[in-house]
């Protein structure tokens, strides 16, 4: 059944004016979104364990991560690496001193 209000067009007709190598958002357009809040995640390491080991964890126990001391931590935005840095103390909080910025892909 065809709705009389909908016109069928070929995809090529709709995309003729779009250049494939042109980014959807140009850098000058960042002002449209620059005030949106984002959540960054800092990953200091990982560990693999069984469910049994997980359930046997006790308070005070130390879980050894795969990251060595003085190795950069990863700063992630939606699971994508955006930067690396070193853990630092800022007053009574942890912070990350940025040492490397990853290439951002929009």
PDB file of C-alpha atoms in Angstrom:
ATOM      1  CA  UNK A   1       0.000   0.000   0.000  1.00  0.00           C
ATOM      2  CA  UNK A   2       1.462   3.370  -1.007  1.00  0.00           C
ATOM      3  CA  UNK A   3       0.869   6.583   0.908  1.00  0.00           C
ATOM      4  CA  UNK A   4       0.039   9.408  -1.511  1.00  0.00           C
ATOM      5  CA  UNK A   5       1.994  11.897   0.631  1.00  0.00           C
ATOM      6  CA  UNK A   6       5.315  10.093   0.186  1.00  0.00           C
ATOM      7  CA  UNK A   7       7.354  10.607  -2.965  1.00  0.00           C
ATOM      8  CA  UNK A   8       9.808   7.898  -3.921  1.00  0.00           C
ATOM      9  CA  UNK A   9      13.226   9.099  -5.040  1.00  0.00           C
ATOM     10  CA  UNK A  10      16.433   7.323  -5.873  1.00  0.00           C
ATOM     11  CA  UNK A  11      19.202   7.566  -3.304  1.00  0.00           C
ATOM     12  CA  UNK A  12      21.548   9.040  -5.902  1.00  0.00           C
ATOM     13  CA  UNK A  13      19.115  11.946  -6.413  1.00  0.00           C
ATOM     14  CA  UNK A  14      19.126  12.733  -2.691  1.00  0.00           C
ATOM     15  CA  UNK A  15      22.910  12.593  -2.379  1.00  0.00           C
ATOM     16  CA  UNK A  16      24.021  14.286  -5.606  1.00  0.00           C
ATOM     17  CA  UNK A  17      24.892  17.515  -3.779  1.00  0.00           C
ATOM     18  CA  UNK A  18      26.860  15.827  -0.977  1.00  0.00           C
ATOM     19  CA  UNK A  19      30.613  15.374  -1.389  1.00  0.00           C
ATOM     20  CA  UNK A  20      31.732  12.092   0.183  1.00  0.00           C
ATOM     21  CA  UNK A  21      35.017  13.517   1.478  1.00  0.00           C
ATOM     22  CA  UNK A  22      33.316  16.406   3.301  1.00  0.00           C
ATOM     23  CA  UNK A  23      32.922  15.868   7.070  1.00  0.00           C
ATOM     24  CA  UNK A  24      29.382  16.164   8.391  1.00  0.00           C
ATOM     25  CA  UNK A  25      30.482  18.829  10.874  1.00  0.00           C
ATOM     26  CA  UNK A  26      33.161  21.350   9.960  1.00  0.00           C
ATOM     27  CA  UNK A  27      35.556  22.501  12.748  1.00  0.00           C
ATOM     28  CA  UNK A  28      34.030  25.997  12.651  1.00  0.00           C
ATOM     29  CA  UNK A  29      30.670  24.453  13.637  1.00  0.00           C
ATOM     30  CA  UNK A  30      31.999  23.237  17.016  1.00  0.00           C
ATOM     31  CA  UNK A  31      30.322  26.246  18.622  1.00  0.00           C
ATOM     32  CA  UNK A  32      27.008  24.427  18.169  1.00  0.00           C
ATOM     33  CA  UNK A  33      28.034  21.703  20.617  1.00  0.00           C
ATOM     34  CA  UNK A  34      30.992  23.048  22.610  1.00  0.00           C
ATOM     35  CA  UNK A  35      28.970  23.615  25.793  1.00  0.00           C
ATOM     36  CA  UNK A  36      27.490  20.099  25.923  1.00  0.00           C
ATOM     37  CA  UNK A  37      28.742  18.164  28.953  1.00  0.00           C
ATOM     38  CA  UNK A  38      30.647  14.932  28.325  1.00  0.00           C
ATOM     39  CA  UNK A  39      31.834  12.170  30.655  1.00  0.00           C
ATOM     40  CA  UNK A  40      35.426  11.029  30.446  1.00  0.00           C
ATOM     41  CA  UNK A  41      36.576   7.707  31.837  1.00  0.00           C
ATOM     42  CA  UNK A  42      40.114   7.125  33.097  1.00  0.00           C
ATOM     43  CA  UNK A  43      41.325   3.557  32.753  1.00  0.00           C
ATOM     44  CA  UNK A  44      44.246   2.673  34.991  1.00  0.00           C
ATOM     45  CA  UNK A  45      44.323  -0.987  34.019  1.00  0.00           C
ATOM     46  CA  UNK A  46      42.508  -4.268  33.688  1.00  0.00           C
ATOM     47  CA  UNK A  47      42.536  -7.677  35.269  1.00  0.00           C
ATOM     48  CA  UNK A  48      40.976 -10.932  34.122  1.00  0.00           C
ATOM     49  CA  UNK A  49      39.580 -13.317  36.706  1.00  0.00           C
ATOM     50  CA  UNK A  50      37.005 -16.057  36.953  1.00  0.00           C
ATOM     51  CA  UNK A  51      33.576 -15.557  38.468  1.00  0.00           C
ATOM     52  CA  UNK A  52      34.720 -17.737  41.388  1.00  0.00           C
ATOM     53  CA  UNK A  53      37.722 -15.442  42.014  1.00  0.00           C
ATOM     54  CA  UNK A  54      35.441 -12.396  41.808  1.00  0.00           C
ATOM     55  CA  UNK A  55      33.090 -13.794  44.452  1.00  0.00           C
ATOM     56  CA  UNK A  56      36.014 -14.731  46.718  1.00  0.00           C
ATOM     57  CA  UNK A  57      37.340 -11.142  46.914  1.00  0.00           C
ATOM     58  CA  UNK A  58      37.581  -9.785  50.466  1.00  0.00           C
ATOM     59  CA  UNK A  59      37.927  -6.268  51.864  1.00  0.00           C
ATOM     60  CA  UNK A  60      41.586  -5.287  52.078  1.00  0.00           C
ATOM     61  CA  UNK A  61      42.653  -7.656  49.321  1.00  0.00           C
ATOM     62  CA  UNK A  62      44.806  -6.174  46.528  1.00  0.00           C
ATOM     63  CA  UNK A  63      43.881  -6.847  42.901  1.00  0.00           C
ATOM     64  CA  UNK A  64      46.931  -6.618  40.640  1.00  0.00           C
ATOM     65  CA  UNK A  65      46.254  -4.782  37.372  1.00  0.00           C
ATOM     66  CA  UNK A  66      48.019  -5.242  34.048  1.00  0.00           C
ATOM     67  CA  UNK A  67      49.352  -1.660  34.170  1.00  0.00           C
ATOM     68  CA  UNK A  68      52.758  -1.033  35.690  1.00  0.00           C
ATOM     69  CA  UNK A  69      53.616   1.870  37.995  1.00  0.00           C
ATOM     70  CA  UNK A  70      54.502   5.037  36.027  1.00  0.00           C
ATOM     71  CA  UNK A  71      52.816   3.660  32.895  1.00  0.00           C
ATOM     72  CA  UNK A  72      50.357   6.132  31.301  1.00  0.00           C
ATOM     73  CA  UNK A  73      46.665   5.811  32.103  1.00  0.00           C
ATOM     74  CA  UNK A  74      44.102   6.050  29.315  1.00  0.00           C
ATOM     75  CA  UNK A  75      41.462   8.781  29.084  1.00  0.00           C
ATOM     76  CA  UNK A  76      38.416   7.539  27.196  1.00  0.00           C
ATOM     77  CA  UNK A  77      35.311   9.172  25.758  1.00  0.00           C
ATOM     78  CA  UNK A  78      32.611   6.622  24.894  1.00  0.00           C
ATOM     79  CA  UNK A  79      35.227   3.829  24.975  1.00  0.00           C
ATOM     80  CA  UNK A  80      37.447   5.705  22.471  1.00  0.00           C
ATOM     81  CA  UNK A  81      40.952   6.770  23.497  1.00  0.00           C
ATOM     82  CA  UNK A  82      41.273  10.567  23.537  1.00  0.00           C
ATOM     83  CA  UNK A  83      44.432  11.067  25.621  1.00  0.00           C
ATOM     84  CA  UNK A  84      47.000   9.459  27.899  1.00  0.00           C
ATOM     85  CA  UNK A  85      48.516  10.797  31.069  1.00  0.00           C
ATOM     86  CA  UNK A  86      50.034  10.143  34.466  1.00  0.00           C
ATOM     87  CA  UNK A  87      48.097   9.907  37.731  1.00  0.00           C
ATOM     88  CA  UNK A  88      48.760  12.852  40.049  1.00  0.00           C
ATOM     89  CA  UNK A  89      47.388  14.061  43.378  1.00  0.00           C
ATOM     90  CA  UNK A  90      45.434  17.326  43.307  1.00  0.00           C
ATOM     91  CA  UNK A  91      44.599  18.321  46.884  1.00  0.00           C
ATOM     92  CA  UNK A  92      42.551  15.348  48.146  1.00  0.00           C
ATOM     93  CA  UNK A  93      41.646  14.104  44.657  1.00  0.00           C
ATOM     94  CA  UNK A  94      43.263  12.152  41.869  1.00  0.00           C
ATOM     95  CA  UNK A  95      44.018  13.913  38.608  1.00  0.00           C
ATOM     96  CA  UNK A  96      45.631  13.074  35.301  1.00  0.00           C
ATOM     97  CA  UNK A  97      48.525  15.057  33.873  1.00  0.00           C
ATOM     98  CA  UNK A  98      48.030  14.849  30.098  1.00  0.00           C
ATOM     99  CA  UNK A  99      51.106  13.515  28.307  1.00  0.00           C
ATOM    100  CA  UNK A 100      49.676  12.634  24.899  1.00  0.00           C
ATOM    101  CA  UNK A 101      46.585  13.599  22.923  1.00  0.00           C
ATOM    102  CA  UNK A 102      45.159  10.932  20.611  1.00  0.00           C
ATOM    103  CA  UNK A 103      44.038  11.752  17.102  1.00  0.00           C
ATOM    104  CA  UNK A 104      40.322  12.552  17.357  1.00  0.00           C
ATOM    105  CA  UNK A 105      37.976  11.017  14.782  1.00  0.00           C
ATOM    106  CA  UNK A 106      34.534  12.503  14.409  1.00  0.00           C
TER     107      UNK A 106
END
